[in-house]
Amino acid sequence: MKIHTYEKFWLAASMLLIVGFILTITYGTVGIGIAMVDDSADTVDPDNLGDHPKFSDPGVEQVGENEYDVYVRALQFAFIPGDVEVPANSTVTFHVTSSDVIHSYSVVGTNANTMVIPGEVATITVETEEPGEHGIICTEYCGSGHHNMAGKLIIVPEDEFELEEEQ
Amino acid sequence: MSSKLQREIGHDEFDPKGTLALITIYFVIISVLWIFMYFVEFLGNDLTVVGAIA
């Protein structure tokens, strides 16, 4: 088959582009460690979250040096806890589940967001850097009060961070 | 009817330089946009979900 030189050029160029796309994504995953939200976390009974060791008393807990776990319950129409305070320069893992319908947990203006499904625990890990405040909203239409469903992620300087007293 | 054919060229003599230029420009635009979208817009948009592949 006879292929014109120019045609060879743009065939090769488009192949190169695809290889470039794949390389970029591979670099993101392997090099930087960017992850997708998956279903590897345990399931829970959405009707009895009160009996769950973590979700019965959701909030922030320290699990290691500069490592924090945040347990959040989403329900119509709030997040519990609404305001989450974590220190800067730390690794924060959110565990979010719903006790009624499908919600989402979206840190506004960032790449951190996940769908929140009753019975499933959505687990996302982020690295906090600069202190600051981010809004958290539900982006899955969940009912008449959906537009009021919001929270706040407050990243405070490390020396000002204090974990709430255990009760 | 007389033929209006002015010049006959072979397969390899046909060089659509304009098309080549257009495609090259498109290629450059797509490459730049991809780099901008991934490295500036996406990676610059912390917080980003990270984690070892379990």
Tab-separated table of N, CA and C in Angstrom, chain B residues 6-31:
chain	number	residue	atom	x	y	z
B	6	GLN	N	-5.234	20.780	-16.867
B	6	GLN	CA	-4.088	21.606	-17.205
B	6	GLN	C	-2.789	20.885	-16.953
B	7	ARG	N	-2.748	20.107	-15.841
B	7	ARG	CA	-1.491	19.458	-15.485
B	7	ARG	C	-1.834	18.186	-14.725
B	8	GLU	N	-1.155	17.155	-15.049
B	8	GLU	CA	-1.397	15.906	-14.331
B	8	GLU	C	-0.200	15.607	-13.440
B	9	ILE	N	-0.460	15.325	-12.139
B	9	ILE	CA	0.661	15.005	-11.251
B	9	ILE	C	0.448	13.642	-10.627
B	10	GLY	N	1.527	13.020	-10.229
B	10	GLY	CA	1.461	11.692	-9.631
B	10	GLY	C	1.148	11.751	-8.153
B	11	HIS	N	1.024	10.590	-7.573
B	11	HIS	CA	0.648	10.454	-6.161
B	11	HIS	C	1.606	11.199	-5.227
B	12	ASP	N	2.880	11.058	-5.498
B	12	ASP	CA	3.860	11.652	-4.598
B	12	ASP	C	4.132	13.117	-4.863
B	13	GLU	N	3.667	13.586	-5.990
B	13	GLU	CA	3.911	14.998	-6.299
B	13	GLU	C	2.849	15.898	-5.692
B	14	PHE	N	1.763	15.277	-5.227
B	14	PHE	CA	0.684	16.073	-4.632
B	14	PHE	C	1.040	16.373	-3.185
B	15	ASP	N	1.398	17.620	-2.914
B	15	ASP	CA	1.797	17.990	-1.570
B	15	ASP	C	0.878	19.080	-1.005
B	16	PRO	N	-0.128	18.670	-0.237
B	16	PRO	CA	-1.028	19.682	0.320
B	16	PRO	C	-0.384	20.409	1.497
B	17	LYS	N	0.420	21.387	1.184
B	17	LYS	CA	1.207	22.083	2.216
B	17	LYS	C	0.302	22.820	3.195
B	18	GLY	N	-0.801	23.350	2.687
B	18	GLY	CA	-1.731	24.058	3.572
B	18	GLY	C	-2.304	23.119	4.614
B	19	THR	N	-2.724	21.928	4.157
B	19	THR	CA	-3.276	20.921	5.081
B	19	THR	C	-2.228	20.510	6.099
B	20	LEU	N	-1.018	20.329	5.625
B	20	LEU	CA	0.072	19.949	6.523
B	20	LEU	C	0.281	21.016	7.595
B	21	ALA	N	0.260	22.277	7.154
B	21	ALA	CA	0.449	23.379	8.100
B	21	ALA	C	-0.688	23.393	9.122
B	22	LEU	N	-1.930	23.241	8.650
B	22	LEU	CA	-3.090	23.240	9.545
B	22	LEU	C	-2.983	22.138	10.584
B	23	ILE	N	-2.665	20.940	10.119
B	23	ILE	CA	-2.595	19.803	11.038
B	23	ILE	C	-1.472	19.994	12.039
B	24	THR	N	-0.356	20.550	11.579
B	24	THR	CA	0.744	20.820	12.505
B	24	THR	C	0.303	21.816	13.578
B	25	ILE	N	-0.409	22.857	13.145
B	25	ILE	CA	-0.900	23.841	14.115
B	25	ILE	C	-1.870	23.188	15.103
B	26	TYR	N	-2.800	22.383	14.602
B	26	TYR	CA	-3.745	21.675	15.488
B	26	TYR	C	-2.982	20.820	16.495
B	27	PHE	N	-1.976	20.120	15.998
B	27	PHE	CA	-1.187	19.225	16.846
B	27	PHE	C	-0.518	19.999	17.979
B	28	VAL	N	0.051	21.142	17.595
B	28	VAL	CA	0.717	21.972	18.609
B	28	VAL	C	-0.313	22.483	19.622
B	29	ILE	N	-1.462	22.941	19.134
B	29	ILE	CA	-2.507	23.454	20.034
B	29	ILE	C	-2.951	22.370	21.010
B	30	ILE	N	-3.228	21.172	20.485
B	30	ILE	CA	-3.693	20.080	21.348
B	30	ILE	C	-2.640	19.730	22.394
B	31	SER	N	-1.374	19.688	21.971
B	31	SER	CA	-0.303	19.337	22.909
B	31	SER	C	-0.209	20.374	24.022
